[in-house]
């Protein structure tokens, strides 16, 4: 593992100044920063430019696109020129939509969001998905990979099962990360960073446990060091 841990810090800030400050504090320790809807809808491409800065950190644009294929293709093309390393679409948009995004942004890794980590089985039943979250995740993951997605977003609880379905080449990205003893907040399907990594995740999305800490830089450094220790432990 390099000096930068396989963590994408979710910069869910109300304004660009705060997000850029967080990014400056964490980029020495993490590989990736994640710009989501809150920041992108307010500042657009400027958010990507000022967050990326000169740090060389990878930008994960988490726009979770979900529309008819032609509209998603247009949206993916529009943001491809910002050179995000990763762009998300909702797997539930279907295979044609996922393919359209991939074709429109060939230099960007398109990651398909399976089932939001804030949803539990009861929530899924309420939106008409009769089977369990883990079933839905596995089904959506296979469909997305068959459509050409090279990355998948799922909860740490499903990583091992998804890995068994899709093989070693696909990048598995897991939000829903909560260090031991911290509050789940609005996340439902959660695990510790160590458990997620051991289950086979490639990139851990961590927001509030880092950005809500008194010193986000120190929190990122600590989590990164814990993951490095784990990677260095024989048998893990
Ligand atoms: O603060 P927290 O660690 O909960 O942040 C998690 C981030 O991951 C948020 O930016 C959220 O949008 C994102 N995310 C998620 N569940 C998914 C996909 C993305 O929580 N399935």
Short mmCIF file of C-alpha atoms and ligand atoms in Angstrom, two decimals:
data_model
loop_
_atom_site.label_atom_id
_atom_site.label_comp_id
_atom_site.label_asym_id
_atom_site.label_seq_id
_atom_site.Cartn_x
_atom_site.Cartn_y
_atom_site.Cartn_z
CA UNK A 1 0.00 0.00 0.00
CA UNK A 2 1.43 3.43 -0.95
CA UNK A 3 1.67 6.33 1.46
CA UNK A 4 -1.80 7.35 0.47
CA UNK A 5 -4.44 5.05 1.89
CA UNK A 6 -7.20 3.60 -0.36
CA UNK A 7 -9.72 6.04 1.08
CA UNK A 8 -12.02 8.44 -0.78
CA UNK A 9 -12.90 11.27 1.59
CA UNK A 10 -16.47 12.44 0.94
CA UNK A 11 -16.24 16.24 0.83
CA UNK A 12 -19.90 16.81 1.66
CA UNK A 13 -19.50 20.46 2.68
CA UNK A 14 -21.95 23.34 2.45
CA UNK A 15 -19.41 25.53 0.65
CA UNK A 16 -16.32 25.25 -1.47
CA UNK A 17 -14.05 26.96 1.06
CA UNK A 18 -14.76 24.26 3.64
CA UNK A 19 -14.41 21.45 1.08
CA UNK A 20 -11.10 22.83 -0.21
CA UNK A 21 -9.82 23.15 3.36
CA UNK A 22 -10.75 19.53 4.12
CA UNK A 23 -9.15 18.43 0.83
CA UNK A 24 -5.92 20.25 1.71
CA UNK A 25 -5.83 18.57 5.12
CA UNK A 26 -6.49 15.00 3.96
CA UNK A 27 -4.76 14.69 0.58
CA UNK A 28 -1.33 13.84 2.03
CA UNK A 29 -2.89 10.69 3.50
CA UNK A 30 -5.59 9.47 1.08
CA UNK A 31 -5.63 8.50 -2.60
CA UNK A 32 -8.94 10.08 -3.51
CA UNK A 33 -11.42 12.82 -2.66
CA UNK A 34 -15.10 12.51 -3.48
CA UNK A 35 -17.17 15.40 -4.77
CA UNK A 36 -20.87 14.72 -4.47
CA UNK A 37 -24.12 16.38 -5.36
CA UNK A 38 -24.05 18.98 -2.60
CA UNK A 39 -20.85 20.59 -3.86
CA UNK A 40 -21.25 19.92 -7.57
CA UNK A 41 -24.76 21.31 -7.83
CA UNK A 42 -23.68 24.53 -6.17
CA UNK A 43 -20.30 25.13 -7.82
CA UNK A 44 -20.19 22.89 -10.89
CA UNK A 45 -16.83 22.35 -12.65
CA UNK A 46 -15.15 24.96 -10.41
CA UNK A 47 -15.56 22.54 -7.52
CA UNK A 48 -13.48 19.93 -9.34
CA UNK A 49 -10.78 22.40 -10.39
CA UNK A 50 -10.29 23.98 -7.01
CA UNK A 51 -10.44 20.71 -5.06
CA UNK A 52 -7.98 18.97 -7.33
CA UNK A 53 -5.57 21.91 -7.12
CA UNK A 54 -1.99 20.88 -7.51
CA UNK A 55 -2.19 17.92 -5.15
CA UNK A 56 -2.49 15.16 -7.76
CA UNK A 57 -5.23 13.55 -5.70
CA UNK A 58 -7.76 11.49 -7.69
CA UNK A 59 -11.21 13.03 -8.01
CA UNK A 60 -14.22 10.79 -7.61
CA UNK A 61 -17.28 12.55 -9.00
CA UNK A 62 -20.22 10.97 -7.22
CA UNK A 63 -23.15 12.30 -9.23
CA UNK A 64 -25.09 8.99 -9.20
CA UNK A 65 -26.55 9.62 -12.64
CA UNK A 66 -29.89 7.90 -13.24
CA UNK A 67 -31.93 8.77 -16.33
CA UNK A 68 -32.64 7.45 -19.82
CA UNK A 69 -29.48 6.39 -21.68
CA UNK A 70 -29.25 9.41 -24.00
CA UNK A 71 -29.53 11.85 -21.10
CA UNK A 72 -26.95 10.01 -19.01
CA UNK A 73 -24.61 9.89 -22.04
CA UNK A 74 -24.92 13.67 -22.39
CA UNK A 75 -24.29 14.22 -18.70
CA UNK A 76 -21.29 11.86 -18.66
CA UNK A 77 -19.85 13.59 -21.74
CA UNK A 78 -20.33 16.97 -20.08
CA UNK A 79 -18.30 16.01 -17.00
CA UNK A 80 -15.73 13.79 -18.78
CA UNK A 81 -13.72 16.88 -19.74
CA UNK A 82 -13.14 17.47 -16.01
CA UNK A 83 -11.14 14.21 -16.02
CA UNK A 84 -12.65 12.60 -12.93
CA UNK A 85 -10.99 9.28 -12.10
CA UNK A 86 -14.36 7.81 -11.17
CA UNK A 87 -17.95 8.79 -12.03
CA UNK A 88 -20.97 7.04 -10.54
CA UNK A 89 -24.25 6.03 -12.13
CA UNK A 90 -27.10 4.11 -10.48
CA UNK A 91 -27.03 0.47 -11.55
CA UNK A 92 -30.84 0.50 -11.35
CA UNK A 93 -30.80 2.69 -14.49
CA UNK A 94 -30.19 -0.55 -16.40
CA UNK A 95 -27.57 -2.01 -18.73
CA UNK A 96 -28.21 0.34 -21.67
CA UNK A 97 -27.80 3.38 -19.43
CA UNK A 98 -24.55 2.06 -17.96
CA UNK A 99 -23.17 1.32 -21.45
CA UNK A 100 -24.12 4.82 -22.58
CA UNK A 101 -22.15 6.38 -19.70
CA UNK A 102 -19.10 4.21 -20.44
CA UNK A 103 -19.10 5.16 -24.12
CA UNK A 104 -19.53 8.85 -23.35
CA UNK A 105 -16.65 9.00 -20.83
CA UNK A 106 -14.05 6.48 -22.02
CA UNK A 107 -11.20 7.92 -19.91
CA UNK A 108 -13.20 7.73 -16.68
CA UNK A 109 -13.93 4.65 -14.64
CA UNK A 110 -17.72 4.33 -14.49
CA UNK A 111 -18.77 2.85 -11.15
CA UNK A 112 -22.30 1.54 -10.71
CA UNK A 113 -24.04 2.20 -7.40
CA UNK A 114 -25.88 -0.98 -6.44
CA UNK A 115 -28.08 -0.26 -3.40
CA UNK A 116 -27.55 2.90 -1.30
CA UNK A 117 -25.93 2.06 2.02
CA UNK A 118 -28.61 4.06 3.82
CA UNK A 119 -31.27 1.50 2.80
CA UNK A 120 -32.06 -1.57 4.88
CA UNK A 121 -34.31 -4.47 3.91
CA UNK A 122 -37.47 -2.70 5.18
CA UNK A 123 -36.69 0.38 3.08
CA UNK A 124 -36.24 -1.84 0.02
CA UNK A 125 -39.60 -3.52 0.65
CA UNK A 126 -41.19 -0.07 0.84
CA UNK A 127 -39.92 0.82 -2.64
CA UNK A 128 -41.10 -2.47 -4.07
CA UNK A 129 -37.90 -4.50 -3.98
CA UNK A 130 -39.12 -7.72 -2.47
CA UNK A 131 -35.77 -9.42 -1.93
CA UNK A 132 -33.03 -8.61 0.58
CA UNK A 133 -30.44 -5.87 0.09
CA UNK A 134 -27.71 -8.45 -0.42
CA UNK A 135 -29.70 -10.20 -3.19
CA UNK A 136 -30.42 -6.89 -4.90
CA UNK A 137 -26.77 -5.85 -4.67
CA UNK A 138 -25.53 -9.10 -6.20
CA UNK A 139 -28.03 -8.97 -9.05
CA UNK A 140 -27.31 -5.31 -9.84
CA UNK A 141 -23.54 -5.88 -9.58
CA UNK A 142 -23.57 -8.71 -12.13
CA UNK A 143 -25.77 -6.78 -14.53
CA UNK A 144 -23.54 -3.68 -14.26
CA UNK A 145 -20.33 -5.63 -14.86
CA UNK A 146 -21.88 -7.40 -17.83
CA UNK A 147 -22.75 -3.94 -19.18
CA UNK A 148 -19.06 -2.97 -18.89
CA UNK A 149 -18.78 -1.20 -15.52
CA UNK A 150 -15.26 -1.58 -14.06
CA UNK A 151 -16.27 -0.37 -10.61
CA UNK A 152 -19.14 -1.06 -8.23
CA UNK A 153 -20.38 0.71 -5.14
CA UNK A 154 -21.84 -1.52 -2.43
CA UNK A 155 -21.85 -1.72 1.36
CA UNK A 156 -18.99 -3.47 3.16
CA UNK A 157 -21.47 -6.18 4.16
CA UNK A 158 -21.84 -7.30 0.56
CA UNK A 159 -18.24 -6.96 -0.62
CA UNK A 160 -17.25 -10.59 -0.15
CA UNK A 161 -20.33 -11.92 -1.97
CA UNK A 162 -19.94 -9.38 -4.79
CA UNK A 163 -16.24 -10.18 -5.14
CA UNK A 164 -17.09 -13.86 -5.47
CA UNK A 165 -19.54 -13.01 -8.29
CA UNK A 166 -17.47 -10.49 -10.28
CA UNK A 167 -13.85 -11.62 -9.78
CA UNK A 168 -10.68 -9.75 -8.85
CA UNK A 169 -10.53 -7.15 -11.67
CA UNK A 170 -13.49 -5.04 -10.62
CA UNK A 171 -12.89 -2.13 -8.22
CA UNK A 172 -15.19 -2.44 -5.23
CA UNK A 173 -15.97 0.86 -3.55
CA UNK A 174 -17.62 0.85 -0.14
CA UNK A 175 -19.34 3.70 1.71
CA UNK A 176 -21.02 2.91 5.02
CA UNK A 177 -17.68 2.92 6.83
CA UNK A 178 -17.76 3.64 10.53
CA UNK A 179 -14.71 3.21 12.78
CA UNK A 180 -15.48 1.10 15.87
CA UNK A 181 -17.44 3.04 18.47
CA UNK A 182 -18.65 5.84 16.17
CA UNK A 183 -22.23 6.78 15.34
CA UNK A 184 -23.93 5.14 12.30
CA UNK A 185 -25.83 8.42 11.61
CA UNK A 186 -28.08 7.84 8.56
CA UNK A 187 -26.12 4.82 7.30
CA UNK A 188 -27.77 1.40 7.73
CA UNK A 189 -25.40 -1.23 6.28
CA UNK A 190 -22.08 -0.40 7.91
CA UNK A 191 -18.70 -1.90 8.90
CA UNK A 192 -15.36 -0.75 10.26
CA UNK A 193 -12.62 0.27 7.79
CA UNK A 194 -10.56 -2.79 8.73
CA UNK A 195 -13.51 -5.17 8.18
CA UNK A 196 -14.31 -3.60 4.80
CA UNK A 197 -10.72 -3.95 3.62
CA UNK A 198 -10.47 -7.53 4.85
CA UNK A 199 -13.72 -8.38 3.07
CA UNK A 200 -12.07 -7.29 -0.19
CA UNK A 201 -12.95 -3.61 -0.70
CA UNK A 202 -10.53 -1.63 -2.90
CA UNK A 203 -11.56 1.92 -1.96
CA UNK A 204 -13.30 3.01 1.25
CA UNK A 205 -15.59 6.03 1.07
CA UNK A 206 -15.41 7.86 4.38
CA UNK A 207 -17.11 11.16 5.04
CA UNK A 208 -18.23 12.37 8.42
CA UNK A 209 -15.88 10.20 10.53
CA UNK A 210 -13.08 12.26 8.92
CA UNK A 211 -14.65 15.60 7.99
CA UNK A 212 -16.55 15.82 11.29
CA UNK A 213 -13.42 15.16 13.38
CA UNK A 214 -11.83 18.09 15.21
CA UNK A 215 -8.75 17.62 12.99
CA UNK A 216 -9.71 15.97 9.65
CA UNK A 217 -6.04 15.62 8.65
CA UNK A 218 -5.20 13.73 11.82
CA UNK A 219 -8.30 11.53 11.45
CA UNK A 220 -7.34 10.64 7.86
CA UNK A 221 -3.74 9.93 8.91
CA UNK A 222 -4.91 7.66 11.73
CA UNK A 223 -7.31 5.68 9.55
CA UNK A 224 -4.67 5.40 6.84
CA UNK A 225 -2.10 4.10 9.33
CA UNK A 226 -4.58 1.50 10.67
CA UNK A 227 -5.20 0.23 7.13
CA UNK A 228 -1.46 0.07 6.42
CA UNK A 229 -0.90 -1.96 9.59
CA UNK A 230 -3.63 -4.32 8.49
CA UNK A 231 -2.14 -4.70 5.00
CA UNK A 232 1.24 -5.46 6.57
CA UNK A 233 -0.16 -8.17 8.86
CA UNK A 234 0.63 -11.63 7.51
CA UNK A 235 -2.43 -13.65 6.64
CA UNK A 236 -4.65 -10.64 5.87
O1 LIG B 1 -20.40 10.70 5.92
P1 LIG B 1 -20.43 9.31 5.35
O2 LIG B 1 -19.18 8.51 5.65
O3 LIG B 1 -21.71 8.58 5.68
O4 LIG B 1 -20.42 9.57 3.78
C1 LIG B 1 -20.67 8.57 2.87
C2 LIG B 1 -20.66 9.12 1.47
O5 LIG B 1 -20.87 8.05 0.58
C3 LIG B 1 -21.73 10.16 1.14
O6 LIG B 1 -21.09 11.15 0.33
C4 LIG B 1 -22.78 9.41 0.33
O7 LIG B 1 -23.33 10.19 -0.69
C5 LIG B 1 -21.93 8.32 -0.32
N1 LIG B 1 -22.63 7.08 -0.68
C6 LIG B 1 -23.32 6.29 0.23
N2 LIG B 1 -23.94 5.12 -0.18
C7 LIG B 1 -23.84 4.74 -1.46
C8 LIG B 1 -23.12 5.54 -2.38
C9 LIG B 1 -22.51 6.69 -1.95
O8 LIG B 1 -23.37 6.62 1.41
N3 LIG B 1 -24.38 3.59 -1.85
#
